[in-house]
PDB file of C-alpha atoms in Angstrom:
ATOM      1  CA  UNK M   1      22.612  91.952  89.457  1.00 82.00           C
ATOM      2  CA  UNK M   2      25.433  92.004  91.834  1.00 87.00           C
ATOM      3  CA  UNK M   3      27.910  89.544  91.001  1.00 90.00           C
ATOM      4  CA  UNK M   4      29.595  89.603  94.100  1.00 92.00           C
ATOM      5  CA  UNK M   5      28.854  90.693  97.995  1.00 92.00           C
ATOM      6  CA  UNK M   6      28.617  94.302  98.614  1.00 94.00           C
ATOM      7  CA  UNK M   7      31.112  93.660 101.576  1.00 93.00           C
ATOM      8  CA  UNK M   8      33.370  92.453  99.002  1.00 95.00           C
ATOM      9  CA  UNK M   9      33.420  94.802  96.658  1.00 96.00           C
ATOM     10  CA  UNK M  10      33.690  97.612  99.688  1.00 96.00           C
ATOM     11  CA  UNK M  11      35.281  96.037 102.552  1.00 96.00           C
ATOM     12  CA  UNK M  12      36.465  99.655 104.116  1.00 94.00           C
ATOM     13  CA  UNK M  13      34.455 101.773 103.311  1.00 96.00           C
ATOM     14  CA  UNK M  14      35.446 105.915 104.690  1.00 96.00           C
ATOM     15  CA  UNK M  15      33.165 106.891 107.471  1.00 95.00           C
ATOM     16  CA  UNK M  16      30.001 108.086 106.093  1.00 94.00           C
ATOM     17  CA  UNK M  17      29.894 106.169 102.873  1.00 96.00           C
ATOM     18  CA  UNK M  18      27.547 103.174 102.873  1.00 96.00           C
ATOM     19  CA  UNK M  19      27.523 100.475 100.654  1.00 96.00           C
ATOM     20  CA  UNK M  20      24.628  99.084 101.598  1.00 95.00           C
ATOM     21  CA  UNK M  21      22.593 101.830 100.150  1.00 96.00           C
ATOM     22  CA  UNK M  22      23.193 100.659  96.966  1.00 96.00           C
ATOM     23  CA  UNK M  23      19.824  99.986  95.196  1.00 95.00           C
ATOM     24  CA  UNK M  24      20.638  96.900  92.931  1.00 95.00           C
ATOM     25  CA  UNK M  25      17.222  97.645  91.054  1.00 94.00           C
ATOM     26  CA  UNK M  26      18.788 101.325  90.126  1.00 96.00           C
ATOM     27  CA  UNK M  27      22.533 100.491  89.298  1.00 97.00           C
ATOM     28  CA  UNK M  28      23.066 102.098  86.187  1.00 98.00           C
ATOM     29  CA  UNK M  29      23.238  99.952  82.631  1.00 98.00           C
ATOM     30  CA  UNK M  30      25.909 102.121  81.435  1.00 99.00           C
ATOM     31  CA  UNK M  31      28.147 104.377  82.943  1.00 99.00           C
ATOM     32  CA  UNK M  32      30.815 106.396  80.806  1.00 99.00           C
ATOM     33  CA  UNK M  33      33.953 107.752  82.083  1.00 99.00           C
ATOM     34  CA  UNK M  34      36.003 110.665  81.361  1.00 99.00           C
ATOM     35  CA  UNK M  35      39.118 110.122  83.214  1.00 98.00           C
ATOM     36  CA  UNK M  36      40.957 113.491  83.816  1.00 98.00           C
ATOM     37  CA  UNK M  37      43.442 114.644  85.815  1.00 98.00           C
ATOM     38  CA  UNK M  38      46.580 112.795  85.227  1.00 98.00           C
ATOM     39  CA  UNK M  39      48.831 115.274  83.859  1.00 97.00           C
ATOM     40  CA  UNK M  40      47.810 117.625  87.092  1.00 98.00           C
ATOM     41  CA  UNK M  41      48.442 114.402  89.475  1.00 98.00           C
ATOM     42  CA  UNK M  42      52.150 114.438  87.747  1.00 98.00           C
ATOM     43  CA  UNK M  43      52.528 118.009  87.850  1.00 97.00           C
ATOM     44  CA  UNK M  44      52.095 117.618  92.095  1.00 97.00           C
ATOM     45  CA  UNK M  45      54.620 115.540  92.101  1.00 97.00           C
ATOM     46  CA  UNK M  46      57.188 116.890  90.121  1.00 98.00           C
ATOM     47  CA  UNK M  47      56.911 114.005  87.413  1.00 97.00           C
ATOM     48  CA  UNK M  48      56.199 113.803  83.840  1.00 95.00           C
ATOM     49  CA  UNK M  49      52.977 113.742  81.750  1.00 96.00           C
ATOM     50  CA  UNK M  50      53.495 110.235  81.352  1.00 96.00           C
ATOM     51  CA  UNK M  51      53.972 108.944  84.913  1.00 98.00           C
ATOM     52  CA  UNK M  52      50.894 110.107  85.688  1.00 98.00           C
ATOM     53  CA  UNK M  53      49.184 108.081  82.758  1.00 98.00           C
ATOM     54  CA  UNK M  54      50.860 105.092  84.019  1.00 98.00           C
ATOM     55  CA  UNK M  55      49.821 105.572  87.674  1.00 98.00           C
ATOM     56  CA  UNK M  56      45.775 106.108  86.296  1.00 98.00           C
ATOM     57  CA  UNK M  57      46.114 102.431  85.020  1.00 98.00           C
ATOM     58  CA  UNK M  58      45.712 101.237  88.082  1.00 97.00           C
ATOM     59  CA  UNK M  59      42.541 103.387  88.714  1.00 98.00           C
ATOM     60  CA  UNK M  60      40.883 101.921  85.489  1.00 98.00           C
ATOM     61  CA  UNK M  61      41.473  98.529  86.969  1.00 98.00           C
ATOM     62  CA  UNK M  62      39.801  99.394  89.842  1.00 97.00           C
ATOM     63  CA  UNK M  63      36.846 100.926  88.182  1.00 98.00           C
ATOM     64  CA  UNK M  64      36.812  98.398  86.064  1.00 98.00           C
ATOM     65  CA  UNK M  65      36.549  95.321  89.078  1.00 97.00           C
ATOM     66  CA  UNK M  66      34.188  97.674  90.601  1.00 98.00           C
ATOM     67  CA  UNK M  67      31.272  98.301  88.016  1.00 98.00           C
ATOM     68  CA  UNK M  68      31.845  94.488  86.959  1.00 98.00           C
ATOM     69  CA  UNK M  69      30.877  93.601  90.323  1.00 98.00           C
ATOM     70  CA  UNK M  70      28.078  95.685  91.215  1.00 98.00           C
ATOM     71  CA  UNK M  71      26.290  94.638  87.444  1.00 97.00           C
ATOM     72  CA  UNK M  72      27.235  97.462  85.469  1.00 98.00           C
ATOM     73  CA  UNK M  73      26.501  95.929  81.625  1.00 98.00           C
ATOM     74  CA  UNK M  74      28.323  98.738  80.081  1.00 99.00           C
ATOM     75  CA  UNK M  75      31.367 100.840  80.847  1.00 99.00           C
ATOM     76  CA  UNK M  76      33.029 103.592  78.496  1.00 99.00           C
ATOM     77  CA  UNK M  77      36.361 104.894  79.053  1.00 99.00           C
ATOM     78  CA  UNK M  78      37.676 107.868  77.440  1.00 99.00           C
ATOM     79  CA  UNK M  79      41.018 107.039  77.023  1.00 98.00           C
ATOM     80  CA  UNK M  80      42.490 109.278  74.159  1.00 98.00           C
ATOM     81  CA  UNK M  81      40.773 111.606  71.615  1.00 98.00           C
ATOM     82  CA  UNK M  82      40.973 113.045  68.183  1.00 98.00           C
ATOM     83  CA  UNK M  83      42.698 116.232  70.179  1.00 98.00           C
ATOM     84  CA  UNK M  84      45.255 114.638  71.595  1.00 98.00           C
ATOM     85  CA  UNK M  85      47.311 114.116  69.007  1.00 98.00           C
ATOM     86  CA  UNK M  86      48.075 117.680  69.762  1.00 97.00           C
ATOM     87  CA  UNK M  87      50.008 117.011  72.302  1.00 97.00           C
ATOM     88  CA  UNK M  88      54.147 116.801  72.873  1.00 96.00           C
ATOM     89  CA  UNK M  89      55.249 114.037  70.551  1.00 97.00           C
ATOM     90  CA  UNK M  90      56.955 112.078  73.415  1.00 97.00           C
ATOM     91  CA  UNK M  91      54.093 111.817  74.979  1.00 97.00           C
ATOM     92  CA  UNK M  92      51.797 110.472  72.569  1.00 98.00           C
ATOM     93  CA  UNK M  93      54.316 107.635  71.935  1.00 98.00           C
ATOM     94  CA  UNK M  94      54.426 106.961  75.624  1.00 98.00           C
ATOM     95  CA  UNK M  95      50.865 106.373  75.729  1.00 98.00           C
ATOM     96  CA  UNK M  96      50.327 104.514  72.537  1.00 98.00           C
ATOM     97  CA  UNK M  97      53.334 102.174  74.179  1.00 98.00           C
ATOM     98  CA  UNK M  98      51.294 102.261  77.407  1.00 98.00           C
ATOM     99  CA  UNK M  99      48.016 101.591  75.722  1.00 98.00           C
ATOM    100  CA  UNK M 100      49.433  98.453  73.777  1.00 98.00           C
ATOM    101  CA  UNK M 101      51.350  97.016  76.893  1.00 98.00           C
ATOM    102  CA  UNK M 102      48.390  97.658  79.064  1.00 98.00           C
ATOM    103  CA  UNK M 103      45.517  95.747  77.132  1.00 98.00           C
ATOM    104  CA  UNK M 104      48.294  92.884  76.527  1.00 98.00           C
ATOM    105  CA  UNK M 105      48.809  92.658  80.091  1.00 98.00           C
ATOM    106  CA  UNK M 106      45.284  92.828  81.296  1.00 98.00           C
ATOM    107  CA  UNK M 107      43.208  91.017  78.321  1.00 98.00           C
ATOM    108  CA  UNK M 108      43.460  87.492  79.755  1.00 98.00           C
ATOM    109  CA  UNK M 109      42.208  88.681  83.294  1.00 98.00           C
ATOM    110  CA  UNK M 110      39.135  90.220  81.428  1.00 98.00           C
ATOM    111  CA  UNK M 111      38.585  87.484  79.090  1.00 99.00           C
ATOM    112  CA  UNK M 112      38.557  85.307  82.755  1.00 98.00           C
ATOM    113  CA  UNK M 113      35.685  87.762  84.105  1.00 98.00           C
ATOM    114  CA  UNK M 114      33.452  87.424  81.351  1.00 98.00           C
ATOM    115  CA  UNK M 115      33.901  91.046  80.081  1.00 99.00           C
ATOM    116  CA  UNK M 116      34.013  91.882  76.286  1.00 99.00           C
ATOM    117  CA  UNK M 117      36.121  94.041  75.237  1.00 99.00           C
ATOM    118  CA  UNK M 118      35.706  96.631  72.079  1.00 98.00           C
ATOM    119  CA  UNK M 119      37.300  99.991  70.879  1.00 98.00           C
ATOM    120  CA  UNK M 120      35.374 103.139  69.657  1.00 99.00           C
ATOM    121  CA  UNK M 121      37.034 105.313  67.389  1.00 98.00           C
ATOM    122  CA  UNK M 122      39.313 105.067  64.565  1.00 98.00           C
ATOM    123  CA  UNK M 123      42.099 102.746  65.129  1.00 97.00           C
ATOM    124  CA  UNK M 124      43.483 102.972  61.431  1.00 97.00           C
ATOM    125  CA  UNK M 125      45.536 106.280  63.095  1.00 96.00           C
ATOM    126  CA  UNK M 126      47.069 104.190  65.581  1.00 98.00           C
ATOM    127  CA  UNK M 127      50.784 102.775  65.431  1.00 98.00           C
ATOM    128  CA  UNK M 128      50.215  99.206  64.497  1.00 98.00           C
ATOM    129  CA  UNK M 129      51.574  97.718  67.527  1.00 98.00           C
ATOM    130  CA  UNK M 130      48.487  99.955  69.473  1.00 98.00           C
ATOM    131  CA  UNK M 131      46.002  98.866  67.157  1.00 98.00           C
ATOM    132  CA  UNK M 132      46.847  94.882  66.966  1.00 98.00           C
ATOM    133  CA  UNK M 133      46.527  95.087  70.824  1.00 99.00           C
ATOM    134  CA  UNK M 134      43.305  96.441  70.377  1.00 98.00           C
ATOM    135  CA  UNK M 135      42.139  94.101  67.777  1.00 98.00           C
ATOM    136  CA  UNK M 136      43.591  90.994  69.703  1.00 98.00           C
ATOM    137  CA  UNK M 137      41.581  92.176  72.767  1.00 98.00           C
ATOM    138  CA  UNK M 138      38.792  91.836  70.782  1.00 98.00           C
ATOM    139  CA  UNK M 139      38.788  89.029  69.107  1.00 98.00           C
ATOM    140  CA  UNK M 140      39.623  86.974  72.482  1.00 99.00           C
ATOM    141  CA  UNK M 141      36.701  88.529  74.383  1.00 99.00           C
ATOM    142  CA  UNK M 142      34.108  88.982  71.337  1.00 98.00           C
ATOM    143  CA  UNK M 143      32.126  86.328  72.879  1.00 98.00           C
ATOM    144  CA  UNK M 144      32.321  86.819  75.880  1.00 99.00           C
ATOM    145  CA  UNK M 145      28.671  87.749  77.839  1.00 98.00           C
ATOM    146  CA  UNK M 146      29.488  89.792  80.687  1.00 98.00           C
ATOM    147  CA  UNK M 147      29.995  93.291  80.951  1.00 99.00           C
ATOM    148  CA  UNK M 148      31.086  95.266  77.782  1.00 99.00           C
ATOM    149  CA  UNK M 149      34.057  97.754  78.192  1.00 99.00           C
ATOM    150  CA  UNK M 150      34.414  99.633  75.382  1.00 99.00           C
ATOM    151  CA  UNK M 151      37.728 102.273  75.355  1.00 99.00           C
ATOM    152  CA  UNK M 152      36.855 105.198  73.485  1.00 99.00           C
ATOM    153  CA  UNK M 153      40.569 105.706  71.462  1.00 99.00           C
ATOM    154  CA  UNK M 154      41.016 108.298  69.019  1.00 99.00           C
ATOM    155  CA  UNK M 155      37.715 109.278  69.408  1.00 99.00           C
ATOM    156  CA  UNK M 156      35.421 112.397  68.794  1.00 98.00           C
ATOM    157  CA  UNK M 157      32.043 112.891  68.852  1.00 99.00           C
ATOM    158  CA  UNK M 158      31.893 115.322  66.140  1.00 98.00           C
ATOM    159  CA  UNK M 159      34.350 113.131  63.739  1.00 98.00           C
ATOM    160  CA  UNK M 160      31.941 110.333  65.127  1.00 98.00           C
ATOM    161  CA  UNK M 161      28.576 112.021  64.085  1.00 98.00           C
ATOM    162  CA  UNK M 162      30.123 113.038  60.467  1.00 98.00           C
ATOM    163  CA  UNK M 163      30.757 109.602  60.055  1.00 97.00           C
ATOM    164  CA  UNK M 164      27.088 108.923  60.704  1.00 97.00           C
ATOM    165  CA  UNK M 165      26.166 111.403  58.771  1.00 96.00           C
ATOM    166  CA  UNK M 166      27.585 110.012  55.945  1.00 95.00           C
ATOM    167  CA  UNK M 167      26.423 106.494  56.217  1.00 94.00           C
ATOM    168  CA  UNK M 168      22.534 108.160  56.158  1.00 92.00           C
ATOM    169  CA  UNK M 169      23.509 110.067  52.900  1.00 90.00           C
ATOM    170  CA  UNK M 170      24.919 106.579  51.370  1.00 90.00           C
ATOM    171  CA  UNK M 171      21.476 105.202  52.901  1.00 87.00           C
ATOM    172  CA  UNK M 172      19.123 107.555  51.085  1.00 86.00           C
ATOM    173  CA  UNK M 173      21.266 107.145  47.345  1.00 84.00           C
ATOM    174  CA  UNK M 174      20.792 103.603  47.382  1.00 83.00           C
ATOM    175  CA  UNK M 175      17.223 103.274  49.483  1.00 77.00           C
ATOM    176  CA  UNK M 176      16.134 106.727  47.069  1.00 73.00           C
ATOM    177  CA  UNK M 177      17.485 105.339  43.644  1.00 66.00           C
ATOM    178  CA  UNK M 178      14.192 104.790  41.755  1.00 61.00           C
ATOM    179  CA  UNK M 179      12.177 106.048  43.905  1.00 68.00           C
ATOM    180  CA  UNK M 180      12.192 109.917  42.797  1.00 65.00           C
ATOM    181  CA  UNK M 181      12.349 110.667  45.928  1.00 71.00           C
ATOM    182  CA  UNK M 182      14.490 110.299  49.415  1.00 72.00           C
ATOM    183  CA  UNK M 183      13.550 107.543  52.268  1.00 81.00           C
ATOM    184  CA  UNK M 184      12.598 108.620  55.779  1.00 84.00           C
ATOM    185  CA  UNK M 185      15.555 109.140  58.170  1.00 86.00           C
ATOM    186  CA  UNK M 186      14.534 108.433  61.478  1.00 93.00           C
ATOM    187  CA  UNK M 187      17.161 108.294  64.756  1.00 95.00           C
ATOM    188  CA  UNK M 188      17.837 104.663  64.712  1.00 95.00           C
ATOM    189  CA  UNK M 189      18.801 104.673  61.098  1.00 93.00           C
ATOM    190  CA  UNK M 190      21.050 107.325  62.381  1.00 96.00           C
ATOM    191  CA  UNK M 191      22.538 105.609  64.860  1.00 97.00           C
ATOM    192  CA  UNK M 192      23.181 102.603  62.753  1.00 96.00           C
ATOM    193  CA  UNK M 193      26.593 104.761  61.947  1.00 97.00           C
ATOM    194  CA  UNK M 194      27.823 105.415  65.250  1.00 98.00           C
ATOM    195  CA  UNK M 195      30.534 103.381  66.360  1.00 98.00           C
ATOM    196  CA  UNK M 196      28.082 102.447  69.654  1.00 98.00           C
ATOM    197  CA  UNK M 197      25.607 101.002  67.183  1.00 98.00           C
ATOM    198  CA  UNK M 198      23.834  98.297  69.156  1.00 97.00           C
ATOM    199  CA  UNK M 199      25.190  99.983  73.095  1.00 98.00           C
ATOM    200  CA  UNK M 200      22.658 101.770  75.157  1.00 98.00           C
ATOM    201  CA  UNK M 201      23.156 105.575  75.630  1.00 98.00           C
ATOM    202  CA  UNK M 202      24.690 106.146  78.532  1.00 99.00           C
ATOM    203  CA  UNK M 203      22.430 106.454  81.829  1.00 98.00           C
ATOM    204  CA  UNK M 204      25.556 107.966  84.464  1.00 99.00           C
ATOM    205  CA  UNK M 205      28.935 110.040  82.916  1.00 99.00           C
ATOM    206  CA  UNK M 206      31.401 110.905  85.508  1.00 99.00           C
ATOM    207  CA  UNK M 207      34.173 113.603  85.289  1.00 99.00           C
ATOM    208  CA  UNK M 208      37.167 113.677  87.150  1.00 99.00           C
ATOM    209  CA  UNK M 209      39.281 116.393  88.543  1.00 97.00           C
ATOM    210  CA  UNK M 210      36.942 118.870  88.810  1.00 96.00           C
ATOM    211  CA  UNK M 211      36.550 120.381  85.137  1.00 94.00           C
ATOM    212  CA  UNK M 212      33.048 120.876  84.289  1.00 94.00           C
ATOM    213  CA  UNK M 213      32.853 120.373  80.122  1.00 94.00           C
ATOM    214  CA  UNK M 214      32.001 117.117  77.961  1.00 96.00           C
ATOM    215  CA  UNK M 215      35.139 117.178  75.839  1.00 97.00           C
ATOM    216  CA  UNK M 216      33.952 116.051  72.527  1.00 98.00           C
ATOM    217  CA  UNK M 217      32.636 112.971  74.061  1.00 99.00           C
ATOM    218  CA  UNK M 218      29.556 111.177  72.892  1.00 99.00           C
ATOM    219  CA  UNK M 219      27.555 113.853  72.020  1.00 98.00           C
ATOM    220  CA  UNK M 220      24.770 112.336  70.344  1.00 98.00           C
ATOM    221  CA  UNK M 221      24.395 109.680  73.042  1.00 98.00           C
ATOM    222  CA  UNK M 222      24.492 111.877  76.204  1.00 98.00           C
ATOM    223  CA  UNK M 223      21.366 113.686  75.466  1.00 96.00           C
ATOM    224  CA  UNK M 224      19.689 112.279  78.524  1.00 96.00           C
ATOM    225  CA  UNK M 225      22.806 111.193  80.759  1.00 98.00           C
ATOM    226  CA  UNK M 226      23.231 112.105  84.382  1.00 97.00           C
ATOM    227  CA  UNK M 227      26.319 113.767  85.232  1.00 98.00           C
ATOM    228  CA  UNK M 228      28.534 113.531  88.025  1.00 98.00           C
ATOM    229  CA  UNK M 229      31.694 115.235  88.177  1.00 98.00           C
ATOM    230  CA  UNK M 230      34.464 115.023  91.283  1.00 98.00           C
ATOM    231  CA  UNK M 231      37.453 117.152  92.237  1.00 98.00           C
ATOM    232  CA  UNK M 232      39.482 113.896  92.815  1.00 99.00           C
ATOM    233  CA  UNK M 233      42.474 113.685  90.065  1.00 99.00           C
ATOM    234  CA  UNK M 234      41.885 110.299  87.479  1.00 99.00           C
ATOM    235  CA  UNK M 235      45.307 108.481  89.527  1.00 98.00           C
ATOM    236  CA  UNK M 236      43.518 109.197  93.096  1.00 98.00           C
ATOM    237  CA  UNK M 237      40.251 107.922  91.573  1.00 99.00           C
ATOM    238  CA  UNK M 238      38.994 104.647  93.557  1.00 98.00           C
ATOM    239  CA  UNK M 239      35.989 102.450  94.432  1.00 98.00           C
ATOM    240  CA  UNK M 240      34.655 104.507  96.907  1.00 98.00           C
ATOM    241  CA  UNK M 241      34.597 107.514  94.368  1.00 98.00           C
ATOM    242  CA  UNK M 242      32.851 105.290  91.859  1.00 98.00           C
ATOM    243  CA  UNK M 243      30.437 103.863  94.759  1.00 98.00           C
ATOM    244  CA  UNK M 244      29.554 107.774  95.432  1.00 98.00           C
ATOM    245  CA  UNK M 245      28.625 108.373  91.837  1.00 98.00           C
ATOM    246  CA  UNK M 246      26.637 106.242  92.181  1.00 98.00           C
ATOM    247  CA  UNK M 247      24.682 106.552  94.949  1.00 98.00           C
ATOM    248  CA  UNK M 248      24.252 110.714  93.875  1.00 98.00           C
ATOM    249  CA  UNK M 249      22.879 108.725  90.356  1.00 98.00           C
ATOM    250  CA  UNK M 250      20.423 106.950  92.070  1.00 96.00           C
ATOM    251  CA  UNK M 251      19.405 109.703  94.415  1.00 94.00           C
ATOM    252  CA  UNK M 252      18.285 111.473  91.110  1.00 91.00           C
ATOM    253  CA  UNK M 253      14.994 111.705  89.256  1.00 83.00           C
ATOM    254  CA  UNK M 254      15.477 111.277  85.707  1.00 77.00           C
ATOM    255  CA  UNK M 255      12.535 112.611  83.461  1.00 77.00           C
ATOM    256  CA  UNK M 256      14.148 112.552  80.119  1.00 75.00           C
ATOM    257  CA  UNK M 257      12.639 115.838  79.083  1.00 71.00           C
ATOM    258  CA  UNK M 258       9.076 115.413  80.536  1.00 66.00           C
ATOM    259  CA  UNK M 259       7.552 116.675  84.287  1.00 57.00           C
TER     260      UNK M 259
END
């Protein structure tokens, strides 16, 4: 459900790009985002790495507003992963500072909106300062019943289905003991240890700056997503881009496997 006008949430739209084509019926549930691109938007410009994280903050806030308004229930950001800790040292401080800073700044404007906010991953890595930000953000929005953003920090899928993994072999000791013999794993016992336990797969993921590969992300639950990937860099990224994603999702035919 649209929670505000379409003329609102797109008041100039380019030439050739109609909002009103929007099918509220076929808005996806969930919509995950890999947001790439900012080192390259830097790079342009002669700046550092790390000016071009800051100047994608203002592109999550707009992505953010935007799938909030046209009804999204879910929306995934890929903010940092297990890999990036490989990175220079400076600027993995600069974006743990920049991640803490960020959700202090912004959590009261998305507690005011109704959106709930939660972390996937595994914070216990992060600097504390990171990780209390995260944890405050949650526990001010927990209850909240509007649209869920969940930022994907120090995440991997693989780390992420090991963990799962793990929790099914703890399942079948205890369920088995007695028994003589193991209990019936099934997918949603599975998926019980995934840190989306509970959150829909997702139904749209969309890739920025051109680069054509998943990235470790939510393997398990991207079996049946749509893709849609852009050329546009993550700091360049705006409503419009988000409002053509989609309208190419809903111009698709999903099948999930079948004719």
């Amino acid at each position: 459900m649209y929670l505000k006008p379409l003329s609102d949430v797109f008041p100039n739209p380019p030439a050739g790009l109609d909002p009103d084509a929007l099918m509220e019926e076929r808005v996806p549930q969930h919509v995950a985002v890999i947001m790439d691109g900012n080192g390259r938007w830097a790079k342009k410009r002669a700046l550092n790495r790390l000016k071009g994280h800051k100047a994608g903050i203002e592109a999550v806030r707009e992505t953010i507003r935007c799938a909030h308004d046209v009804g999204v229930r879910y929306l995934t950001i890929y903010s940092f992963s297990t890999e990036n800790w490989k990175r220079p040292q400076d600027e993995v401080v600069g974006l743990m500072d920049l991640f803490a800073k960020t959700m202090l700044a912004e959590v009261d404007g998305l507690d005011e909106e109704n959106v709930r906010v939660r972390t996937i991953g595994d914070l216990s890595a992060l600097p504390a300062e990171t990780r209390d930000a995260f944890d405050k953000a949650w526990e001010q929005t927990r209850d909240n019943t509007g649209m869920t953003l969940l930022v994907a920090v120090n995440y991997g899928a693989r780390e992420e289905i090991l963990r799962a993994t793990r929790a099914c072999m703890r399942y079948a000791v205890i369920e088995g003991e007695g028994r003589g013999e193991l209990p019936e794993l099934t997918e949603e016992i599975f998926e019980r240890g995934l840190y989306t336990a509970g959150i829909p797969d997702p139904d749209l993921v969309i890739r920025t700056s051109g680069e054509m590969r998943i990235s470790n992300f939510l393997l398990w639950q991207m079996a049946y997503s749509e893709f849609y990937c852009t050329d546009v860099l993550w700091p360049d990224f705006t409503r419009y881009d988000f409002l053509r994603a989609l309208l190419d999702y809903q111009g698709r035919e999903r099948r999930f496997g079948a004719v």
